[in-house]
Amino acid sequence: MLVLSAPSAAGKTTLLRRLMERDGTLEFSVSVTTRPPRPGERDGRDMHYVDRGRFAEMVERRELLEHATVFGNAYGTPRGPVEAALEAGRDIVADVDCQGARQLRASMGHDVVLVFVLPPSAAELRRRLVARGADEPDVMRRRLADAANELAQWQSFDYVIVNRDLGASLDGLEAILAAERLRRERQVELRGLVRTLAGDL
Ligand code: 5GP
């Protein structure tokens, strides 16, 4: 499971989308949230939109791998699709905040790879937030304040990408994915291969 976290408008969503275009085998972990859909978002594709009652029920039934409150709304990662993907040997990517990333590391250990995306400067982060125009001014102020808190979490992550240039960041992300796929403990077929090789020598 490849997890991306970042302060708002660091470019994480674009990076994720482009990574998935480059690597057609990646699945996306669709989060559950109590926040209303934004224009252009689709239920089940971008997020699963639920009310607070349903969210609480999912927490109660342990249907979420992690959950957190971000900007007053609840977000969580459904357990089923992640476990199904990993059991089938498929990689899944997720976009969660720093609280979620920490919970995933605690519960899943090194089945998750944590990547933190940083904006190159505060000015650039502000510019991207304004350009996106998706938020009310008070939400935007809260996002900026929260960005400062999120930044403090950078040392909990395995990798950090400073997103100066989309192409270079994407190359970095692909390199992380490639290297992590080559980790000995993830190549479950190695034992048999080595045995066969040794037998044939
Ligand atoms: P947005 O509402 O802008 O899509 O997301 C707001 C924040 O919630 C972002 O920092 C995003 O990473 C985080 N987020 C989205 N889905 C999840 C999730 O399933 N779990 C957690 N912990 N955070 C999430």
Short mmCIF file of N, CA, C and O and ligand atoms in Angstrom, two decimals, residues 4 6 12 31-32 35 38 41 47 66-68 70-71 75-77 95-97 99-100 132 143 150, ligand 1:
data_model
loop_
_atom_site.label_atom_id
_atom_site.label_comp_id
_atom_site.label_asym_id
_atom_site.label_seq_id
_atom_site.Cartn_x
_atom_site.Cartn_y
_atom_site.Cartn_z
N LEU A 4 0.18 8.45 0.23
CA LEU A 4 0.66 9.82 0.05
C LEU A 4 -0.03 10.76 1.01
O LEU A 4 -1.27 10.75 1.12
N ALA A 6 0.19 15.01 2.45
CA ALA A 6 0.76 16.31 2.13
C ALA A 6 -0.11 17.41 2.69
O ALA A 6 -1.30 17.20 2.88
N LYS A 12 -0.44 16.77 -4.34
CA LYS A 12 -0.56 15.34 -4.11
C LYS A 12 -1.59 14.66 -5.01
O LYS A 12 -1.33 13.59 -5.57
N SER A 31 -11.69 6.66 -0.19
CA SER A 31 -11.98 6.94 1.22
C SER A 31 -13.47 7.12 1.46
O SER A 31 -14.23 7.42 0.53
N VAL A 32 -13.84 6.97 2.71
CA VAL A 32 -15.20 7.30 3.15
C VAL A 32 -15.11 8.66 3.83
O VAL A 32 -14.16 8.92 4.58
N ARG A 35 -17.65 14.67 4.46
CA ARG A 35 -17.69 15.97 3.79
C ARG A 35 -18.54 15.85 2.53
O ARG A 35 -18.55 14.80 1.90
N ARG A 38 -17.47 17.78 -3.74
CA ARG A 38 -17.18 19.04 -4.43
C ARG A 38 -17.68 18.89 -5.88
O ARG A 38 -17.84 17.78 -6.37
N GLU A 41 -16.87 15.90 -8.39
CA GLU A 41 -16.53 14.65 -7.72
C GLU A 41 -17.70 13.67 -7.84
O GLU A 41 -18.86 14.09 -7.89
N MET A 47 -14.67 9.56 -3.62
CA MET A 47 -14.89 9.27 -2.20
C MET A 47 -16.21 8.51 -2.10
O MET A 47 -17.02 8.57 -3.03
N GLU A 66 -8.19 2.91 9.17
CA GLU A 66 -7.79 4.09 9.94
C GLU A 66 -8.87 5.12 9.73
O GLU A 66 -9.62 5.05 8.77
N HIS A 67 -8.95 6.07 10.65
CA HIS A 67 -9.88 7.18 10.43
C HIS A 67 -9.42 8.39 11.23
O HIS A 67 -8.70 8.25 12.22
N ALA A 68 -9.80 9.57 10.75
CA ALA A 68 -9.37 10.80 11.40
C ALA A 68 -10.34 11.92 11.04
O ALA A 68 -11.08 11.82 10.06
N VAL A 70 -10.53 15.69 9.78
CA VAL A 70 -9.72 16.70 9.10
C VAL A 70 -10.64 17.85 8.72
O VAL A 70 -11.66 17.63 8.06
N PHE A 71 -10.29 19.07 9.14
CA PHE A 71 -11.12 20.26 8.86
C PHE A 71 -12.59 20.02 9.24
O PHE A 71 -13.50 20.36 8.50
N TYR A 75 -12.89 11.26 7.92
CA TYR A 75 -12.38 10.54 6.75
C TYR A 75 -11.88 9.19 7.21
O TYR A 75 -11.33 9.08 8.31
N GLY A 76 -12.01 8.18 6.39
CA GLY A 76 -11.46 6.88 6.75
C GLY A 76 -11.19 6.02 5.53
O GLY A 76 -11.73 6.25 4.45
N THR A 77 -10.33 5.03 5.74
CA THR A 77 -9.95 4.10 4.67
C THR A 77 -10.67 2.77 4.86
O THR A 77 -10.43 2.08 5.85
N ASP A 95 -4.65 8.26 -0.33
CA ASP A 95 -4.39 9.65 0.00
C ASP A 95 -4.99 9.88 1.38
O ASP A 95 -6.20 9.91 1.52
N VAL A 96 -4.15 9.94 2.39
CA VAL A 96 -4.67 10.14 3.75
C VAL A 96 -3.86 11.24 4.44
O VAL A 96 -2.76 11.56 4.00
N ASP A 97 -4.39 11.81 5.51
CA ASP A 97 -3.64 12.84 6.22
C ASP A 97 -2.59 12.18 7.13
O ASP A 97 -2.51 10.95 7.19
N GLN A 99 -2.33 11.89 10.34
CA GLN A 99 -2.88 11.02 11.42
C GLN A 99 -3.16 9.63 10.85
O GLN A 99 -2.84 8.61 11.47
N GLY A 100 -3.78 9.61 9.66
CA GLY A 100 -4.10 8.33 9.01
C GLY A 100 -2.84 7.56 8.67
O GLY A 100 -2.78 6.34 8.85
N ARG A 132 -6.91 26.97 -7.12
CA ARG A 132 -7.86 25.86 -7.11
C ARG A 132 -9.28 26.39 -6.87
O ARG A 132 -10.23 25.85 -7.42
N ARG A 143 -7.01 25.57 6.21
CA ARG A 143 -6.10 24.67 5.50
C ARG A 143 -4.66 25.15 5.63
O ARG A 143 -3.74 24.35 5.82
N GLU A 150 0.79 19.92 9.71
CA GLU A 150 1.13 18.74 8.92
C GLU A 150 2.63 18.68 8.64
O GLU A 150 3.23 17.61 8.68
P1 5GP B 1 -10.12 16.70 0.88
O1 5GP B 1 -11.38 16.97 1.63
O2 5GP B 1 -9.44 17.95 0.43
O3 5GP B 1 -10.30 15.69 -0.22
O4 5GP B 1 -9.13 16.02 1.92
C1 5GP B 1 -8.78 16.71 3.08
C2 5GP B 1 -7.72 15.93 3.81
O5 5GP B 1 -8.22 14.66 4.20
C3 5GP B 1 -6.45 15.65 2.99
O6 5GP B 1 -5.33 15.90 3.83
C4 5GP B 1 -6.54 14.18 2.68
O7 5GP B 1 -5.26 13.58 2.58
C5 5GP B 1 -7.28 13.67 3.90
N1 5GP B 1 -7.94 12.40 3.64
C6 5GP B 1 -8.62 12.00 2.53
N2 5GP B 1 -9.06 10.75 2.67
C7 5GP B 1 -8.63 10.33 3.88
C8 5GP B 1 -8.76 9.09 4.61
O8 5GP B 1 -9.35 8.11 4.16
N3 5GP B 1 -8.19 9.05 5.84
C9 5GP B 1 -7.53 10.11 6.39
N4 5GP B 1 -6.98 9.95 7.59
N5 5GP B 1 -7.39 11.28 5.74
C10 5GP B 1 -7.94 11.38 4.51
#
